[in-house]
Coordinates of C-alpha atoms in Angstrom, one line a residue:
X1 CA -0.1 -0.1 0.1
X2 CA 2.9 2.0 0.9
X3 CA 4.9 1.7 -2.5
X4 CA 0.7 2.3 -4.3
X5 CA 0.5 5.4 -2.4
X6 CA 4.0 6.5 -3.8
X7 CA 3.1 6.1 -7.3
X8 CA 0.1 8.2 -6.8
X9 CA 2.2 10.3 -5.7
X10 CA 4.7 10.6 -8.6
X11 CA 1.5 10.1 -10.8
X12 CA 0.0 13.7 -9.9
X13 CA 3.3 15.3 -10.2
X14 CA 3.1 14.5 -13.3
X15 CA -0.2 15.1 -14.2
X16 CA 0.1 18.6 -12.4
X17 CA 2.8 19.1 -15.0
X18 CA 0.5 18.6 -17.7
X19 CA -2.2 21.0 -16.6
X20 CA 0.0 23.5 -15.7
X21 CA 0.3 23.0 -19.8
X22 CA -2.5 22.7 -20.6
X23 CA -3.7 26.1 -19.2
X24 CA -0.9 27.9 -20.4
X25 CA -2.3 26.6 -23.8
X26 CA -6.5 26.1 -23.9
X27 CA -7.2 30.0 -25.0
X28 CA -4.1 30.3 -27.8
X29 CA -5.6 26.5 -29.0
X30 CA -9.6 28.2 -29.1
X31 CA -8.3 31.3 -30.9
X32 CA -6.8 29.1 -33.4
X33 CA -8.3 25.9 -33.9
X34 CA -11.4 26.3 -32.3
X35 CA -13.7 24.9 -29.0
X36 CA -13.4 21.1 -30.2
X37 CA -9.0 21.1 -29.9
X38 CA -9.0 23.0 -26.6
X39 CA -11.1 21.2 -25.4
X40 CA -9.4 17.7 -25.7
X41 CA -5.7 19.1 -25.3
X42 CA -7.3 17.9 -21.5
X43 CA -6.2 14.7 -23.0
X44 CA -2.5 15.5 -22.2
X45 CA -2.8 15.3 -18.1
X46 CA -4.9 11.9 -17.9
X47 CA -2.4 10.0 -20.3
X48 CA 0.3 11.6 -18.2
X49 CA -0.8 10.7 -15.4
X50 CA -1.6 6.5 -16.2
X51 CA 2.1 6.9 -18.3
X52 CA 3.6 7.2 -15.0
X53 CA 1.7 4.5 -13.4
X54 CA 3.2 2.0 -16.3
X55 CA 6.1 0.0 -14.8
X56 CA 9.4 1.5 -15.7
X57 CA 12.3 -0.4 -16.6
X58 CA 14.3 -2.8 -14.5
X59 CA 16.9 -1.9 -12.1
X60 CA 20.1 -3.5 -12.4
X61 CA 23.5 -3.8 -10.9
X62 CA 26.9 -3.6 -12.8
X63 CA 27.1 -6.3 -14.5
X64 CA 23.6 -5.5 -16.3
X65 CA 21.5 -8.4 -14.5
X66 CA 18.5 -7.5 -12.8
X67 CA 19.2 -6.6 -9.3
X68 CA 18.7 -9.1 -6.5
X69 CA 16.9 -7.3 -3.1
X70 CA 16.0 -8.4 0.0
X71 CA 13.2 -5.9 1.5
X72 CA 11.6 -6.9 5.2
X73 CA 8.1 -5.8 5.1
X74 CA 5.9 -5.1 8.7
X75 CA 2.5 -5.8 8.1
X76 CA 0.8 -2.1 9.3
X77 CA -0.8 0.3 7.3
X78 CA 1.4 4.5 7.8
X79 CA -0.7 6.9 8.8
X80 CA -0.4 9.1 5.5
X81 CA -2.6 6.2 3.5
X82 CA -5.5 5.6 6.1
X83 CA -5.9 9.4 5.2
X84 CA -5.8 9.7 2.2
X85 CA -7.9 6.8 1.9
X86 CA -10.6 8.1 3.8
X87 CA -10.1 12.2 2.1
X88 CA -11.2 9.9 -0.8
X89 CA -14.3 8.8 0.3
X90 CA -15.0 11.7 1.8
X91 CA -15.0 13.1 -1.3
X92 CA -17.1 11.0 -2.9
X93 CA -19.4 11.6 0.0
X94 CA -20.9 14.9 -0.5
X95 CA -20.6 14.1 -5.4
X96 CA -23.3 11.9 -3.9
X97 CA -24.8 13.9 -1.1
X98 CA -24.4 16.9 -3.8
X99 CA -26.1 14.8 -7.0
X100 CA -28.5 13.3 -4.7
X101 CA -29.7 17.3 -4.0
X102 CA -29.6 18.4 -7.6
X103 CA -31.5 15.4 -8.8
X104 CA -34.0 16.4 -5.8
X105 CA -34.4 19.6 -7.3
X106 CA -35.0 17.8 -11.2
X107 CA -37.9 16.2 -9.3
X108 CA -39.1 18.8 -8.3
X109 CA -38.8 21.2 -11.6
X110 CA -36.4 23.6 -10.4
X111 CA -33.1 22.5 -11.9
X112 CA -31.9 22.6 -15.8
X113 CA -31.3 21.8 -18.4
X114 CA -28.9 19.1 -17.9
X115 CA -28.5 15.8 -18.7
X116 CA -27.7 13.3 -15.4
X117 CA -26.8 9.4 -15.5
X118 CA -23.5 8.0 -16.9
X119 CA -24.7 4.4 -18.5
X120 CA -28.1 5.5 -19.6
X121 CA -28.1 9.9 -19.4
X122 CA -31.6 11.8 -19.5
X123 CA -32.5 15.0 -20.4
X124 CA -34.0 16.6 -17.7
X125 CA -35.6 20.4 -17.8
X126 CA -36.8 22.5 -15.0
X127 CA -41.3 22.6 -14.9
X128 CA -41.4 26.4 -16.6
X129 CA -39.8 25.1 -19.5
X130 CA -42.1 25.5 -22.2
X131 CA -43.1 29.0 -20.5
X132 CA -39.3 30.1 -20.6
X133 CA -38.9 29.3 -24.0
X134 CA -39.9 29.2 -27.6
X135 CA -40.2 26.0 -29.8
X136 CA -37.0 27.1 -31.4
X137 CA -35.0 28.1 -28.0
X138 CA -36.3 24.7 -27.1
X139 CA -35.3 22.3 -30.0
X140 CA -31.8 24.0 -29.1
X141 CA -32.2 23.2 -25.9
X142 CA -32.3 19.6 -26.6
X143 CA -29.6 19.6 -29.2
X144 CA -27.4 20.4 -26.9
X145 CA -28.1 18.1 -24.2
X146 CA -28.1 15.6 -26.6
X147 CA -24.9 17.1 -28.2
X148 CA -23.4 16.1 -24.8
X149 CA -24.5 12.6 -25.2
X150 CA -23.8 11.9 -28.5
X151 CA -20.2 13.0 -27.4
X152 CA -19.7 10.1 -24.7
X153 CA -19.5 13.8 -22.3
X154 CA -21.6 12.3 -18.7
X155 CA -18.7 9.1 -18.6
X156 CA -16.3 11.6 -19.3
X157 CA -17.4 13.8 -16.2
X158 CA -18.0 10.6 -14.1
X159 CA -14.6 10.1 -14.6
X160 CA -13.5 13.5 -14.3
X161 CA -15.1 13.6 -10.7
X162 CA -13.8 10.0 -10.1
X163 CA -10.1 11.3 -10.4
X164 CA -10.9 14.1 -8.0
X165 CA -11.8 12.0 -5.5
X166 CA -8.6 9.9 -5.9
X167 CA -6.4 12.9 -5.9
X168 CA -8.0 14.7 -3.5
X169 CA -5.6 16.5 -2.0
X170 CA -4.4 17.8 -5.3
X171 CA -6.0 21.3 -6.1
X172 CA -4.4 21.4 -9.7
X173 CA -7.4 18.7 -10.2
X174 CA -10.1 20.3 -9.0
X175 CA -9.2 23.3 -10.8
X176 CA -8.4 21.6 -14.2
X177 CA -12.1 19.6 -13.2
X178 CA -13.1 23.0 -13.2
X179 CA -11.8 23.9 -16.6
X180 CA -12.7 20.6 -18.4
X181 CA -16.3 21.0 -18.1
X182 CA -16.0 25.2 -18.8
X183 CA -13.9 23.4 -22.3
X184 CA -16.3 21.1 -22.7
X185 CA -20.0 23.0 -22.6
X186 CA -17.8 25.1 -25.4
X187 CA -16.7 22.4 -26.9
X188 CA -20.3 21.1 -27.1
X189 CA -22.1 24.7 -28.3
X190 CA -19.3 24.3 -31.3
X191 CA -20.9 21.1 -31.9
X192 CA -23.8 22.7 -31.8
X193 CA -23.4 26.0 -34.6
X194 CA -22.1 23.8 -36.6
X195 CA -24.9 21.7 -37.7
X196 CA -27.3 25.2 -36.7
X197 CA -25.1 27.5 -38.0
X198 CA -27.9 30.3 -38.8
X199 CA -29.0 30.3 -35.8
X200 CA -25.8 31.8 -33.6
X201 CA -28.1 34.4 -32.7
X202 CA -30.7 32.5 -30.6
X203 CA -28.9 30.4 -29.2
X204 CA -27.2 33.3 -27.6
X205 CA -30.9 34.8 -26.4
X206 CA -31.6 31.5 -25.5
X207 CA -28.3 30.7 -23.1
X208 CA -29.4 34.1 -21.5
X209 CA -32.5 32.9 -20.5
X210 CA -30.5 29.7 -18.4
X211 CA -31.2 30.0 -14.6
X212 CA -27.4 29.9 -13.1
X213 CA -26.7 25.9 -11.5
X214 CA -26.5 27.0 -7.9
X215 CA -26.3 22.5 -6.8
X216 CA -23.2 20.8 -8.2
X217 CA -24.1 17.5 -10.7
X218 CA -20.9 15.7 -10.8
X219 CA -22.3 12.9 -13.0
X220 CA -23.6 14.7 -15.6
X221 CA -23.4 17.6 -17.2
X222 CA -25.8 21.3 -17.6
X223 CA -24.9 24.0 -19.4
X224 CA -25.0 27.0 -16.7
X225 CA -22.2 27.8 -14.6
X226 CA -22.1 29.7 -10.9
X227 CA -20.5 32.8 -12.3
X228 CA -21.0 35.5 -15.3
X229 CA -17.9 34.9 -16.5
X230 CA -18.2 31.4 -18.2
X231 CA -21.7 32.8 -20.1
X232 CA -19.8 36.0 -21.4
X233 CA -17.0 33.0 -22.5
X234 CA -19.3 30.9 -24.1
X235 CA -21.5 33.5 -26.8
X236 CA -17.7 35.5 -27.1
X237 CA -17.3 31.8 -28.5
X238 CA -20.0 32.8 -31.0
X239 CA -18.4 35.4 -32.5
X240 CA -16.3 33.8 -33.6
X241 CA -16.1 31.8 -37.3
X242 CA -15.3 27.9 -37.8
X243 CA -11.6 26.8 -37.9
X244 CA -11.3 25.2 -41.4
X245 CA -10.9 21.5 -41.9
X246 CA -6.9 22.2 -42.7
X247 CA -6.4 24.5 -39.6
X248 CA -8.3 21.5 -37.4
X249 CA -6.0 18.5 -38.6
X250 CA -3.3 20.6 -37.3
X251 CA -5.2 21.1 -34.1
X252 CA -5.8 17.4 -34.2
X253 CA -1.9 16.6 -34.9
X254 CA -0.9 19.1 -32.0
X255 CA -2.9 17.5 -29.7
X256 CA -2.3 14.7 -30.4
X257 CA 2.5 15.3 -30.2
X258 CA 1.7 17.0 -27.3
X259 CA 0.1 13.8 -26.0
X260 CA 2.3 11.0 -26.8
X261 CA 5.3 13.9 -25.9
X262 CA 3.9 14.2 -22.1
X263 CA 2.5 11.1 -21.7
X264 CA 6.4 9.7 -22.2
X265 CA 8.0 12.0 -21.1
X266 CA 6.4 10.6 -17.5
X267 CA 6.7 7.3 -17.9
X268 CA 11.0 8.3 -18.8
X269 CA 11.2 10.4 -15.6
X270 CA 10.0 7.9 -13.5
X271 CA 13.0 6.0 -11.3
X272 CA 14.4 2.2 -11.9
X273 CA 11.2 -0.4 -11.0
X274 CA 12.4 -2.8 -8.5
X275 CA 12.6 -6.5 -10.4
X276 CA 10.0 -8.9 -10.0
X277 CA 9.2 -9.8 -6.6
X278 CA 8.9 -12.8 -4.7
X279 CA 7.7 -13.3 -1.3
X280 CA 9.2 -16.4 0.8
X281 CA 7.1 -17.5 4.0
X282 CA 9.8 -19.3 5.4
X283 CA 12.9 -17.2 4.9
X284 CA 15.1 -19.9 7.2
X285 CA 14.7 -22.4 3.9
X286 CA 17.0 -23.4 1.0
X287 CA 15.0 -20.2 -0.2
X288 CA 17.9 -18.3 1.3
X289 CA 19.4 -18.2 -2.2
X290 CA 17.3 -16.4 -4.7
X291 CA 17.9 -15.9 -8.3
X292 CA 19.4 -12.1 -9.0
X293 CA 16.4 -11.4 -10.7
X294 CA 14.0 -11.3 -7.8
X295 CA 13.2 -9.6 -5.3
X296 CA 12.2 -10.9 -2.3
X297 CA 9.3 -9.9 -0.2
X298 CA 9.6 -11.1 3.6
X299 CA 7.9 -10.6 7.1
X300 CA 10.9 -12.0 9.6
X301 CA 10.0 -11.6 12.9
X302 CA 12.3 -10.0 15.5
X303 CA 14.3 -13.5 16.2
X304 CA 13.6 -13.8 12.2
X305 CA 15.8 -10.7 12.0
X306 CA 18.3 -11.4 15.2
X307 CA 19.0 -15.5 12.7
X308 CA 18.8 -13.7 9.2
X309 CA 21.9 -13.1 7.0
X310 CA 21.7 -11.9 3.0
X311 CA 23.7 -14.1 1.4
X312 CA 26.8 -13.1 -0.4
X313 CA 27.3 -12.3 -3.7

């Protein structure tokens, strides 16, 4: 468990560097390549995170062979690991509470428009949906929420929420989660406008008529953000012309190149991995002469530690 926690910390460091990179690039990328490419930049962070968890090259000795190591273990869980587990459970509980609060508001007709659910997402609208929006505006709302479902955004948001819970101690993960959702909404807006290029003005007016979301929705998608600035950013984005196919392809290539570089860099930056592990149940028997390609892990009593001698090389 201690080694797992150490791996988690290294992965968080790699992801944090990737997040800083994306935060620096997302606005220029949106202006040059469009909202969709800016949103896809966020792939860099999870790729760097996962790549850092892939086992590195095995450590070797002077002869180029895997080094044999003897390690004595004690059956205990460090306090830091216990705190991490408790924090993750607390964050998941708060998310579940927020999700249930949103569902309660939705049942009362006081929440939405939004997409709720992961496996079978569904569209939720407020009770005054028909009174507030014209038929044309309601069609745009449905198009936006349907675009979320078609793009798989509810599953992405569920993954982001899980990442926040597992890495609750990293403030950059929570900052990234906020901007991922904002860039996701901008990309979804761009998807709708690509299908309905003549309805930009009506789309902007429809957004202005939506209520600001005050109840969090960890597992789902909802278009109003809890502040004025993101709404202004979305309306400003609607004024931008759609990027050309060539520019979009260049943006896709840039995202793939940066993702590959970040993933390989995160993997290569790891310390050499320990050799293959072999557990020893009876350390006083013949197994005291292991192969040089083995790390021998054992739990020893004080008496066994007194009698234990590492074999000579």
